[in-house]
Coordinates of C-alpha atoms in Angstrom, one line a residue:
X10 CA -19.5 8.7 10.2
X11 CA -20.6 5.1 8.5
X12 CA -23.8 4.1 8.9
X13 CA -23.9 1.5 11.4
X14 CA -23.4 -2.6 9.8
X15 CA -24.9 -6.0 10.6
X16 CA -21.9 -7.7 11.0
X17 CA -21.2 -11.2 12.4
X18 CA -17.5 -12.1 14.0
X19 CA -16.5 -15.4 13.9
X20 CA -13.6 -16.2 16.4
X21 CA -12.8 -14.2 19.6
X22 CA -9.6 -15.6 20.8
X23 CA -6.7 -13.1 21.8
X24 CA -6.7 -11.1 19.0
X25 CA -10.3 -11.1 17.5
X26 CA -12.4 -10.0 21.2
X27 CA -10.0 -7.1 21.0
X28 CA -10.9 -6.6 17.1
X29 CA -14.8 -7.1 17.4
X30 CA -14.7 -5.4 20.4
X31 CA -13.6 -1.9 18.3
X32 CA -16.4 -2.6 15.7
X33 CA -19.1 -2.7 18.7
X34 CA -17.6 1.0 20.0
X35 CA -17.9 2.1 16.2
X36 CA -21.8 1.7 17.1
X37 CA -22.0 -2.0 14.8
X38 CA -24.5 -4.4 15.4
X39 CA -22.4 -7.5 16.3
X40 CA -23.3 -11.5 15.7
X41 CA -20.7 -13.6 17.0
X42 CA -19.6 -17.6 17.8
X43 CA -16.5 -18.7 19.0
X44 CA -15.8 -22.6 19.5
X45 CA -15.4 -21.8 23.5
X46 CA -18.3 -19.5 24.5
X47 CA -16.8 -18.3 27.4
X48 CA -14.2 -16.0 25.7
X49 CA -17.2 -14.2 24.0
X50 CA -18.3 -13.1 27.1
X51 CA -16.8 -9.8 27.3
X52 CA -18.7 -8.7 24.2
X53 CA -22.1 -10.7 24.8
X54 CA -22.1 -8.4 27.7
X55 CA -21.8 -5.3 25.9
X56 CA -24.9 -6.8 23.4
X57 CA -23.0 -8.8 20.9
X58 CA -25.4 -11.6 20.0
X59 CA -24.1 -15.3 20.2
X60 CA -25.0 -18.2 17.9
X61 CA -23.9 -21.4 18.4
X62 CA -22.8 -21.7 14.7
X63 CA -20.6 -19.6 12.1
X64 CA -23.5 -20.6 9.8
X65 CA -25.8 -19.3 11.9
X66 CA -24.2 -16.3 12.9
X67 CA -23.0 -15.3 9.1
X68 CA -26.7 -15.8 8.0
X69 CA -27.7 -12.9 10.0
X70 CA -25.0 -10.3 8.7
X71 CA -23.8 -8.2 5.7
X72 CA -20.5 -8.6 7.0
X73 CA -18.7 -11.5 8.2
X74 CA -15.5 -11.5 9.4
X75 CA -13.3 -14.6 10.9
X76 CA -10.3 -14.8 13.0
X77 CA -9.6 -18.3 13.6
X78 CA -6.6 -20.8 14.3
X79 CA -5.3 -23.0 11.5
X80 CA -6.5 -23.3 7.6
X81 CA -8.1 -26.2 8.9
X82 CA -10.3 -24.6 10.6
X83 CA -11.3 -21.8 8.2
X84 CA -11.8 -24.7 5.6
X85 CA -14.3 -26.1 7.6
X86 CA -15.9 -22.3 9.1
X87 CA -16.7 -21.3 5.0
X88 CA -16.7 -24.7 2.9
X89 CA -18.2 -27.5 5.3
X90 CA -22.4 -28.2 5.2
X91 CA -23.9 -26.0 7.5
X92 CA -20.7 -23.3 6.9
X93 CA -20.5 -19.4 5.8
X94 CA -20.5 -19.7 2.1
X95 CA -23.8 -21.8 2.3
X96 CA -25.6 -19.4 4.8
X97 CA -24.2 -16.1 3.9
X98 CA -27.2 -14.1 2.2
X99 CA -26.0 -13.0 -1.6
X100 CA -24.2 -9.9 -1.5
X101 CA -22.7 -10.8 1.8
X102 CA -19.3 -9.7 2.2
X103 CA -16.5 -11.8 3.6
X104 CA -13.4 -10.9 5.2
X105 CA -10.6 -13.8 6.4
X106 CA -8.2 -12.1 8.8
X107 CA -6.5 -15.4 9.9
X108 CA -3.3 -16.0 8.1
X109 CA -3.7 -19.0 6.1
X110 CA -2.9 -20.3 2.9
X111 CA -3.0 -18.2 -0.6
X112 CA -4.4 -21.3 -2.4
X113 CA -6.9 -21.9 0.4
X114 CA -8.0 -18.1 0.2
X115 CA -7.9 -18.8 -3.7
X116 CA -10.5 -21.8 -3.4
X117 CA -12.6 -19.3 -1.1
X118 CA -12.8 -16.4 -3.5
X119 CA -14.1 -19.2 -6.2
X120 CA -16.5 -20.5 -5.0
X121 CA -17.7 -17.8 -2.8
X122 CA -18.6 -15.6 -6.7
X123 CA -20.4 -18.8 -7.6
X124 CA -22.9 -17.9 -4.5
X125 CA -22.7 -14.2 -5.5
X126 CA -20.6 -13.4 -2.1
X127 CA -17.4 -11.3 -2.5
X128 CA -14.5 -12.5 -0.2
X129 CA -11.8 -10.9 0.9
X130 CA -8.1 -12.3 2.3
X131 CA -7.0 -10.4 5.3
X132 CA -4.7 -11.5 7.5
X133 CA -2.8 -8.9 10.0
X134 CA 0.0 -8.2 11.6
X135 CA 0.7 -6.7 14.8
X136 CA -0.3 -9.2 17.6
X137 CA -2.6 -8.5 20.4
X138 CA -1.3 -5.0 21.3
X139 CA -1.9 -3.9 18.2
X140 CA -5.0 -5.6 17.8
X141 CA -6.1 -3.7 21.4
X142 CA -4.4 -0.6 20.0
X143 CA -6.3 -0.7 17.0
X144 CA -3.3 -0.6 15.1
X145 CA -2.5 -3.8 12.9
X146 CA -0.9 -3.9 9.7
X147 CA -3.6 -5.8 7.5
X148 CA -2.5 -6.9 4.3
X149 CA -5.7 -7.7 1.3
X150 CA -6.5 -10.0 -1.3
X151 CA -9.3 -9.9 -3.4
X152 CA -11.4 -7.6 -5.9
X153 CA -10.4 -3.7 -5.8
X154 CA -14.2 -3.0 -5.0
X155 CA -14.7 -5.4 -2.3
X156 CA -11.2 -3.6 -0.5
X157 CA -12.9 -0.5 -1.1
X158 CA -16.0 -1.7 0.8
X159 CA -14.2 -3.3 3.3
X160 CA -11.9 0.0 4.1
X161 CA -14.4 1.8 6.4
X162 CA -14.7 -1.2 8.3
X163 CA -10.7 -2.1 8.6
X164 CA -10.0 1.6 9.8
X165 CA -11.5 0.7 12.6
X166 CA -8.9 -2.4 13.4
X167 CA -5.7 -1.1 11.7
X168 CA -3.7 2.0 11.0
X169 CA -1.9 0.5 7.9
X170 CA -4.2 -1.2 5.6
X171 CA -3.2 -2.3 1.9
X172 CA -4.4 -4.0 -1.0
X173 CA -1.8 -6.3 -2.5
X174 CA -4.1 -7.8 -5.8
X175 CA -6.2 -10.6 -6.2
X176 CA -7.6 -13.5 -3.9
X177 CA -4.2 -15.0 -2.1
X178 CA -2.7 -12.0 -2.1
X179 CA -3.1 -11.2 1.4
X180 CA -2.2 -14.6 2.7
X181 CA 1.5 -14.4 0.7
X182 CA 2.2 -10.9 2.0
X183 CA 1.7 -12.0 5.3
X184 CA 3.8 -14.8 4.6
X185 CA 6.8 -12.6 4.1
X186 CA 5.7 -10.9 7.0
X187 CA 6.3 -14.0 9.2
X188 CA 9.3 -14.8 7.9
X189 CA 10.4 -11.3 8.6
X190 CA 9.1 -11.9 12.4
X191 CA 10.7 -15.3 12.9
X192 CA 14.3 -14.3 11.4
X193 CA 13.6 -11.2 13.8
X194 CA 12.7 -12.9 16.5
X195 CA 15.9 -15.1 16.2
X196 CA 18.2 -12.4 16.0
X197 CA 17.2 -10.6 19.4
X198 CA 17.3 -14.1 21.1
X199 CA 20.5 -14.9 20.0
X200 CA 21.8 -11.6 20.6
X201 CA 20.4 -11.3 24.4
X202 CA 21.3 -15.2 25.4
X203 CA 25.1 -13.6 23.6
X204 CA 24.9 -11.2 26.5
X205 CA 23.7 -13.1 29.3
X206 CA 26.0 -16.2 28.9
X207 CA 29.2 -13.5 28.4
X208 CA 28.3 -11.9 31.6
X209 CA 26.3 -8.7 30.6
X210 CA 23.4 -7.6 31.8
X211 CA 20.6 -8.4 29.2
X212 CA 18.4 -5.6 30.3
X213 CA 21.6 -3.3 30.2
X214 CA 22.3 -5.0 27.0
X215 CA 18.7 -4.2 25.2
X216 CA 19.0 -0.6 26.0
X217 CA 22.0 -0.1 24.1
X218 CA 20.9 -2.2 21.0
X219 CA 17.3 -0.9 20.6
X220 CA 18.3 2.4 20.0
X221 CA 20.3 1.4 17.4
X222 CA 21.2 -0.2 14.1
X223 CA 20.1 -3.7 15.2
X224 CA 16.3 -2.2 16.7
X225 CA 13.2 -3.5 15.8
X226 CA 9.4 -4.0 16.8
X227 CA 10.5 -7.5 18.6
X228 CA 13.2 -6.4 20.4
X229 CA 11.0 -2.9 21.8
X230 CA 8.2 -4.8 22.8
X231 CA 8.6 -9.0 22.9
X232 CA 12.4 -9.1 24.2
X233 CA 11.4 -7.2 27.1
X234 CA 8.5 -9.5 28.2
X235 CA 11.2 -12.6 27.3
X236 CA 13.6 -11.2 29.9
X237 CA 11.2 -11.1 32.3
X238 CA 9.9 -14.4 31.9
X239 CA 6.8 -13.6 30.8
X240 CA 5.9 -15.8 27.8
X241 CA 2.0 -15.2 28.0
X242 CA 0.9 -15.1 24.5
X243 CA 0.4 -11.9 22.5
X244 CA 0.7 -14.7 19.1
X245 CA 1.1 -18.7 20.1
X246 CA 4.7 -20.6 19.2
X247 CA 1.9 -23.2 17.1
X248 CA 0.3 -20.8 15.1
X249 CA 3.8 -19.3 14.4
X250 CA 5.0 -22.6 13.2
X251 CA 1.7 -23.3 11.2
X252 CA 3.1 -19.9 9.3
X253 CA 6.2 -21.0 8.7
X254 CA 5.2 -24.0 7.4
X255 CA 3.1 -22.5 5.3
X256 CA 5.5 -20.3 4.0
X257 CA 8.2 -23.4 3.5
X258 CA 5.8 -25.3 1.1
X259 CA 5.2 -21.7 -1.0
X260 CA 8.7 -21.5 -1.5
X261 CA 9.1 -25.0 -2.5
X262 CA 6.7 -24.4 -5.1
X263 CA 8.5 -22.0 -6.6
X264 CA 12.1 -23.4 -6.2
X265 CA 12.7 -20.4 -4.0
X266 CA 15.7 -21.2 -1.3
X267 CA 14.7 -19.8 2.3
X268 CA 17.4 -21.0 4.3
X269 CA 16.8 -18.7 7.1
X270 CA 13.1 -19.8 6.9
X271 CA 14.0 -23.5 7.0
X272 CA 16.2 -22.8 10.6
X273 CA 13.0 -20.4 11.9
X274 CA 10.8 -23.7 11.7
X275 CA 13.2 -26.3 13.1
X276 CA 14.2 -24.1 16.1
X277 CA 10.1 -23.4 16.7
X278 CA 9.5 -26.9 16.1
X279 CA 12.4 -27.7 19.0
X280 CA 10.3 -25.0 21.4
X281 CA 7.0 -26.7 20.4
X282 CA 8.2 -30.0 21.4
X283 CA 9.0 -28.7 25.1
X284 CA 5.3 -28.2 25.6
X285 CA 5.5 -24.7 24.4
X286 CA 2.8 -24.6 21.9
X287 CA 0.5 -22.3 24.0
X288 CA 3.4 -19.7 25.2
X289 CA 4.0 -16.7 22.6
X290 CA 6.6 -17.0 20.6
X291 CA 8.9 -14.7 23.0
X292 CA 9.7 -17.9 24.3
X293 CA 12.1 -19.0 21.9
X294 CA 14.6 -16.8 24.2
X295 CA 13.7 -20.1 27.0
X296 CA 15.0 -22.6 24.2
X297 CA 18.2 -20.5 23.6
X298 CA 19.4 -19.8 27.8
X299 CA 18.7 -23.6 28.0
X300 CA 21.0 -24.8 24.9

């Protein structure tokens, strides 16, 4: 067993409550702001402290970790007055588990050894059952000794946990992860809105497939919830899109050709602009049964 950290969490939305909530049972002290208070709650109650800043909160810890929205929005949580990097106590260690952008993370790592922080790029995969299950896929940029500090700490949120190489590194694999998840996504919703409009029975329909050659994570556990109509969010359509984005202007750099990637974003884009943005990205099956 690790002796117990000081560690502040900055962002509890769907996926990060569940994810500090594992670092309180490991016996962690916890420090932790979120832009609406109210979805803190859960772990205030169970003795997390709350600050009404990510400064604030990171000045307290030897850990921070942040789970937020949109690069945007880390930019601002480490690099803005007031923000981690200018807070953070030297030595402080910080770990980015929102996916993001490599060159952002890049810009991070900089100017985070100029304060004599180490920082660490993060991002997961897995969605909110895995983040309850404690099982995400988390995928690491940075310096080989700050992964190896981090590890203990990571155990606790994921089962398969790699370092990839330097700052950025995290933030492309998980790129390649989301297109992996939007292509897959795609290919059960085509393939179940095949069915339905040829007269199968979907549900009949996913039980033969998911056995087979064409199963896969999304079509075990989101196809199921899209069939039902449930479209609750285990990841938001927006974030999803802010990925692929993300991922299209990577490629560009590097004169790669993503066509698959290019039709991902222009379908999501289409669901967005149905007033989809907070529904999880399940609900691209809706944009399919209503073509």
């Amino acid at each position: 067993m690790h002796a117990p950290r000081t560690i502040a969490f900055i962002g509890t939305g769907v996926m990060g409550r569940s994810m500090a909530a594992h670092l309180l049972d490991a016996g962690h002290s916890l420090h932790v702001h979120n832009r609406s208070r109210h979805k803190a709650e859960p772990l205030l109650e169970r003795g997390a402290l709350w600050y009404a800043s990510a400064g604030e909160a990171a000045a307290q810890a030897e850990i921070v970790f942040t789970m937020l929205g949109y690069p945007s929005d880390v930019e601002a949580t480490y690099l803005a007055p007031g923000g981690i990097l200018e807070r953070a106590q030297p030595g402080t260690l910080l770990i980015d588990m929102t996916t993001s952008s490599p060159e952002l993370a890049r810009r991070i790592a900089g100017r985070a050894a100029l304060c004599r922080l180490e920082a660490l790029d993060a991002p997961v995969s897995g969605g909110d059952i895995g983040a309850r299950e404690a099982r995400l896929s988390i995928m690491v940029g940075g310096t080989k000794s700050a992964f190896e500090s981090a590890l203990p700490l990571l155990q606790r949120l994921g089962k398969n946990i790699l370092h990839h190489g330097p700052a950025g590194s995290g933030q492309h694999c998980k790129m390649a992860n989301q297109i992996a998840v939007a292509l897959g996504t795609l290919a059960w919703a085509e393939a179940l809105a095949y069915a339905k409009r040829s007269g199968l029975c979907p549900e009949s329909v996913h039980q033969s497939i998911s056995a087979g050659a064409a199963g896969s994570w999304g079509l075990t556990h989101l196809a199921p919830r899209a069939m039902s109509g449930d479209f609750a969010p285990g990841f938001y359509v927006k974030h999803l899109l802010k990925d692929l984005r993300i991922a299209l202007q990577n490629a560009e750099e590097t004169h790669l050709e993503l066509p698959g990637l290019a039709l991902a974003a222009q379908l999501y884009q289409r669901l967005l602009e149905t007033g989809a943005s907070e529904l999880g990205t399940q609900a691209i099956y809706r944009l399919y049964l209503e073509s």
